[in-house]
PDB file of C-alpha atoms in Angstrom:
ATOM      1  CA  MET A   1     176.285 288.532 119.137  1.00 53.00           C
ATOM      2  CA  PRO A   2     172.796 287.792 120.114  1.00 55.00           C
ATOM      3  CA  ARG A   3     170.867 285.053 118.456  1.00 58.00           C
ATOM      4  CA  ASP A   4     167.315 286.075 118.208  1.00 58.00           C
ATOM      5  CA  ASN A   5     165.811 283.263 116.252  1.00 60.00           C
ATOM      6  CA  VAL A   6     167.427 280.350 118.110  1.00 59.00           C
ATOM      7  CA  LYS A   7     165.244 278.767 120.746  1.00 59.00           C
ATOM      8  CA  THR A   8     166.790 276.626 123.388  1.00 61.00           C
ATOM      9  CA  LYS A   9     164.593 273.789 124.400  1.00 63.00           C
ATOM     10  CA  SER A  10     165.339 271.706 127.447  1.00 65.00           C
ATOM     11  CA  GLU A  11     164.006 268.207 127.057  1.00 66.00           C
ATOM     12  CA  PRO A  12     163.545 266.005 130.105  1.00 66.00           C
ATOM     13  CA  VAL A  13     166.037 263.191 130.365  1.00 63.00           C
ATOM     14  CA  LYS A  14     164.308 259.805 130.149  1.00 68.00           C
ATOM     15  CA  LEU A  15     165.684 256.845 132.030  1.00 66.00           C
ATOM     16  CA  SER A  16     165.423 253.753 129.990  1.00 77.00           C
ATOM     17  CA  ILE A  17     165.189 250.937 132.559  1.00 78.00           C
ATOM     18  CA  PRO A  18     163.380 247.967 131.086  1.00 83.00           C
ATOM     19  CA  VAL A  19     160.160 246.934 132.823  1.00 85.00           C
ATOM     20  CA  PRO A  20     161.365 243.349 133.578  1.00 88.00           C
ATOM     21  CA  VAL A  21     164.397 244.760 135.415  1.00 87.00           C
ATOM     22  CA  MET A  22     162.177 247.024 137.508  1.00 88.00           C
ATOM     23  CA  VAL A  23     159.810 244.142 138.310  1.00 91.00           C
ATOM     24  CA  GLY A  24     162.785 241.956 139.235  1.00 92.00           C
ATOM     25  CA  ALA A  25     164.144 244.642 141.546  1.00 92.00           C
ATOM     26  CA  VAL A  26     160.767 244.966 143.287  1.00 92.00           C
ATOM     27  CA  VAL A  27     160.562 241.175 143.717  1.00 94.00           C
ATOM     28  CA  VAL A  28     164.074 241.070 145.199  1.00 94.00           C
ATOM     29  CA  ILE A  29     163.278 243.918 147.596  1.00 94.00           C
ATOM     30  CA  LEU A  30     160.030 242.246 148.695  1.00 94.00           C
ATOM     31  CA  GLY A  31     161.863 238.928 149.111  1.00 94.00           C
ATOM     32  CA  LEU A  32     164.517 240.539 151.298  1.00 93.00           C
ATOM     33  CA  ALA A  33     161.837 242.250 153.369  1.00 92.00           C
ATOM     34  CA  ALA A  34     159.978 238.949 153.850  1.00 91.00           C
ATOM     35  CA  TRP A  35     163.201 237.126 154.758  1.00 89.00           C
ATOM     36  CA  SER A  36     164.122 239.854 157.259  1.00 87.00           C
ATOM     37  CA  TYR A  37     160.686 239.650 158.869  1.00 85.00           C
ATOM     38  CA  MET A  38     160.785 235.840 159.106  1.00 83.00           C
ATOM     39  CA  ASP A  39     164.315 235.962 160.526  1.00 81.00           C
ATOM     40  CA  TYR A  40     163.198 238.512 163.122  1.00 79.00           C
ATOM     41  CA  ARG A  41     160.215 236.341 164.110  1.00 76.00           C
ATOM     42  CA  ALA A  42     162.422 233.249 164.407  1.00 72.00           C
ATOM     43  CA  ARG A  43     164.907 235.023 166.666  1.00 73.00           C
ATOM     44  CA  LYS A  44     162.266 236.224 169.111  1.00 69.00           C
ATOM     45  CA  ASN A  45     162.148 234.203 172.281  1.00 60.00           C
ATOM     46  CA  PRO A  46     159.490 231.511 172.109  1.00 60.00           C
ATOM     47  CA  PRO A  47     156.700 231.843 174.631  1.00 59.00           C
ATOM     48  CA  ARG A  48     157.577 230.310 177.955  1.00 60.00           C
ATOM     49  CA  LEU A  49     155.566 227.192 178.541  1.00 63.00           C
ATOM     50  CA  PRO A  50     154.320 226.380 182.024  1.00 68.00           C
ATOM     51  CA  VAL A  51     156.700 224.241 184.016  1.00 75.00           C
ATOM     52  CA  LEU A  52     156.032 221.582 186.606  1.00 81.00           C
ATOM     53  CA  THR A  53     155.186 223.109 189.951  1.00 85.00           C
ATOM     54  CA  ALA A  54     156.673 221.621 193.117  1.00 88.00           C
ATOM     55  CA  GLU A  55     153.304 220.014 193.783  1.00 90.00           C
ATOM     56  CA  ALA A  56     153.234 218.492 190.281  1.00 90.00           C
ATOM     57  CA  LYS A  57     156.828 217.242 190.604  1.00 90.00           C
ATOM     58  CA  GLN A  58     155.819 215.258 193.678  1.00 92.00           C
ATOM     59  CA  TYR A  59     152.721 213.896 191.939  1.00 92.00           C
ATOM     60  CA  VAL A  60     154.474 212.864 188.720  1.00 92.00           C
ATOM     61  CA  HIS A  61     155.376 209.518 190.316  1.00 93.00           C
ATOM     62  CA  SER A  62     151.647 208.770 190.670  1.00 94.00           C
ATOM     63  CA  LEU A  63     151.104 208.938 186.909  1.00 94.00           C
ATOM     64  CA  HIS A  64     152.229 205.878 184.973  1.00 94.00           C
ATOM     65  CA  LEU A  65     152.498 205.388 181.236  1.00 93.00           C
ATOM     66  CA  SER A  66     151.976 201.788 180.111  1.00 94.00           C
ATOM     67  CA  ASP A  67     151.437 199.689 176.984  1.00 95.00           C
ATOM     68  CA  VAL A  68     153.202 202.357 174.930  1.00 94.00           C
ATOM     69  CA  GLU A  69     153.722 201.304 171.338  1.00 94.00           C
ATOM     70  CA  MET A  70     154.508 203.009 168.086  1.00 93.00           C
ATOM     71  CA  LYS A  71     153.284 202.377 164.568  1.00 92.00           C
ATOM     72  CA  ALA A  72     153.666 204.110 161.241  1.00 87.00           C
ATOM     73  CA  THR A  73     150.811 204.538 158.806  1.00 84.00           C
ATOM     74  CA  GLU A  74     150.217 206.449 155.622  1.00 81.00           C
ATOM     75  CA  SER A  75     147.668 209.246 155.576  1.00 74.00           C
ATOM     76  CA  TYR A  76     145.144 209.718 152.795  1.00 79.00           C
ATOM     77  CA  MET A  77     147.506 212.340 151.372  1.00 78.00           C
ATOM     78  CA  LYS A  78     150.309 209.740 151.068  1.00 77.00           C
ATOM     79  CA  GLN A  79     152.160 211.238 154.020  1.00 81.00           C
ATOM     80  CA  LYS A  80     153.897 209.132 156.661  1.00 85.00           C
ATOM     81  CA  VAL A  81     152.220 209.432 160.076  1.00 89.00           C
ATOM     82  CA  VAL A  82     153.845 208.026 163.211  1.00 91.00           C
ATOM     83  CA  GLU A  83     151.382 207.157 165.958  1.00 92.00           C
ATOM     84  CA  ILE A  84     152.205 206.553 169.595  1.00 93.00           C
ATOM     85  CA  LEU A  85     149.529 204.650 171.478  1.00 93.00           C
ATOM     86  CA  GLY A  86     149.421 203.905 175.160  1.00 94.00           C
ATOM     87  CA  LYS A  87     147.703 204.240 178.500  1.00 94.00           C
ATOM     88  CA  ILE A  88     148.146 206.631 181.375  1.00 93.00           C
ATOM     89  CA  SER A  89     147.068 205.698 184.892  1.00 95.00           C
ATOM     90  CA  ASN A  90     146.412 207.994 187.819  1.00 94.00           C
ATOM     91  CA  ASN A  91     147.576 206.029 190.869  1.00 94.00           C
ATOM     92  CA  GLY A  92     147.491 209.061 193.148  1.00 93.00           C
ATOM     93  CA  SER A  93     144.796 210.622 195.293  1.00 93.00           C
ATOM     94  CA  ARG A  94     143.993 213.715 193.202  1.00 93.00           C
ATOM     95  CA  THR A  95     141.925 214.356 190.105  1.00 94.00           C
ATOM     96  CA  VAL A  96     144.012 215.551 187.181  1.00 93.00           C
ATOM     97  CA  ASN A  97     142.527 217.903 184.573  1.00 92.00           C
ATOM     98  CA  VAL A  98     145.491 218.178 182.202  1.00 91.00           C
ATOM     99  CA  VAL A  99     148.679 216.208 181.595  1.00 92.00           C
ATOM    100  CA  GLU A 100     151.090 217.404 178.916  1.00 92.00           C
ATOM    101  CA  ILE A 101     154.148 215.486 177.834  1.00 92.00           C
ATOM    102  CA  ASN A 102     157.228 216.323 175.806  1.00 92.00           C
ATOM    103  CA  CYS A 103     157.884 213.807 173.046  1.00 93.00           C
ATOM    104  CA  VAL A 104     161.594 213.934 172.260  1.00 94.00           C
ATOM    105  CA  PHE A 105     162.722 212.352 168.983  1.00 94.00           C
ATOM    106  CA  ARG A 106     166.438 211.729 168.453  1.00 94.00           C
ATOM    107  CA  ASP A 107     168.797 210.945 165.589  1.00 93.00           C
ATOM    108  CA  PRO A 108     171.141 207.905 165.529  1.00 94.00           C
ATOM    109  CA  TYR A 109     173.754 209.943 167.435  1.00 93.00           C
ATOM    110  CA  GLY A 110     171.364 210.814 170.265  1.00 92.00           C
ATOM    111  CA  GLN A 111     170.877 214.438 169.213  1.00 93.00           C
ATOM    112  CA  VAL A 112     167.368 215.895 169.524  1.00 93.00           C
ATOM    113  CA  VAL A 113     165.731 216.333 166.102  1.00 93.00           C
ATOM    114  CA  LEU A 114     162.201 217.151 167.295  1.00 92.00           C
ATOM    115  CA  ARG A 115     160.666 218.073 170.635  1.00 92.00           C
ATOM    116  CA  GLU A 116     156.909 218.393 170.643  1.00 92.00           C
ATOM    117  CA  ARG A 117     154.665 219.102 173.611  1.00 91.00           C
ATOM    118  CA  VAL A 118     151.273 217.395 173.486  1.00 90.00           C
ATOM    119  CA  THR A 119     148.281 216.964 175.775  1.00 89.00           C
ATOM    120  CA  ILE A 120     147.383 213.382 176.700  1.00 89.00           C
ATOM    121  CA  VAL A 121     144.839 214.103 179.462  1.00 84.00           C
ATOM    122  CA  GLY A 122     142.386 216.940 179.194  1.00 80.00           C
ATOM    123  CA  ARG A 123     140.864 216.509 175.784  1.00 75.00           C
ATOM    124  CA  ALA A 124     138.329 213.944 177.017  1.00 77.00           C
ATOM    125  CA  GLY A 125     137.793 215.318 180.495  1.00 85.00           C
ATOM    126  CA  PRO A 126     139.586 214.936 183.833  1.00 91.00           C
ATOM    127  CA  MET A 127     141.158 211.755 185.162  1.00 91.00           C
ATOM    128  CA  ALA A 128     140.016 210.710 188.616  1.00 93.00           C
ATOM    129  CA  PRO A 129     142.190 208.751 191.077  1.00 95.00           C
ATOM    130  CA  GLY A 130     142.517 205.090 190.089  1.00 94.00           C
ATOM    131  CA  MET A 131     141.476 205.803 186.507  1.00 94.00           C
ATOM    132  CA  THR A 132     143.318 204.704 183.347  1.00 94.00           C
ATOM    133  CA  LYS A 133     142.903 206.418 179.978  1.00 94.00           C
ATOM    134  CA  ASN A 134     144.073 205.514 176.503  1.00 93.00           C
ATOM    135  CA  PHE A 135     145.974 208.067 174.456  1.00 92.00           C
ATOM    136  CA  ARG A 136     146.954 208.391 170.817  1.00 92.00           C
ATOM    137  CA  LEU A 137     149.543 210.856 169.545  1.00 91.00           C
ATOM    138  CA  ALA A 138     150.039 211.397 165.819  1.00 91.00           C
ATOM    139  CA  PHE A 139     153.138 213.014 164.314  1.00 90.00           C
ATOM    140  CA  ASP A 140     153.580 213.852 160.646  1.00 88.00           C
ATOM    141  CA  THR A 141     156.516 216.275 160.793  1.00 87.00           C
ATOM    142  CA  ILE A 142     159.299 214.064 162.141  1.00 89.00           C
ATOM    143  CA  PRO A 143     162.588 214.737 160.306  1.00 90.00           C
ATOM    144  CA  GLU A 144     164.117 212.000 158.157  1.00 89.00           C
ATOM    145  CA  SER A 145     167.164 211.959 160.448  1.00 92.00           C
ATOM    146  CA  TRP A 146     165.064 210.440 163.258  1.00 91.00           C
ATOM    147  CA  ASN A 147     166.460 207.132 164.552  1.00 92.00           C
ATOM    148  CA  GLN A 148     163.083 205.333 164.232  1.00 91.00           C
ATOM    149  CA  ALA A 149     163.064 204.521 167.966  1.00 92.00           C
ATOM    150  CA  LEU A 150     160.277 205.291 170.416  1.00 93.00           C
ATOM    151  CA  PRO A 151     160.727 208.912 171.544  1.00 94.00           C
ATOM    152  CA  ASP A 152     161.368 209.892 175.139  1.00 94.00           C
ATOM    153  CA  LEU A 153     158.035 210.701 176.799  1.00 93.00           C
ATOM    154  CA  VAL A 154     158.497 213.146 179.675  1.00 92.00           C
ATOM    155  CA  ILE A 155     155.661 214.649 181.707  1.00 91.00           C
ATOM    156  CA  ALA A 156     155.912 218.418 181.234  1.00 91.00           C
ATOM    157  CA  GLN A 157     152.843 219.747 183.035  1.00 91.00           C
ATOM    158  CA  ILE A 158     150.119 218.581 185.397  1.00 91.00           C
ATOM    159  CA  VAL A 159     147.037 220.666 186.171  1.00 90.00           C
ATOM    160  CA  PHE A 160     144.945 219.518 189.114  1.00 90.00           C
ATOM    161  CA  GLU A 161     141.219 219.953 189.641  1.00 84.00           C
TER     162      GLU A 161
END
């Protein structure tokens, strides 16, 4: 039997997801995307730093660090700053444009907690033979697990004139 007067109406189905749940889902998705990106960046190989050339390895014995001392101060932002002060002497026969050193901080068990490469010659011009220059290195990101001892200072690069 046909029904002539009955109209069938199809209404769209509405999803009732609360706005805070949708916002939370977007925040979680963005957080996961950011974490994935940061993890990817951290896993990439760090750029290879220049190494000592054979010529620089022979010359490293002509560069001497002396009067090296360490002191801790507080910055104007109430942050602990460790300063390493000293002198570097060029006892060789060549002018040196750049000297970079690795400062290696260790924990009480001898494990490396921070390795930072810094320039001690080059900022204030080259160092001629027989010359001695003062240097000051400031560190404000040393981990709490550091053993409070003077770090190992190892010459990492020498660039000649």
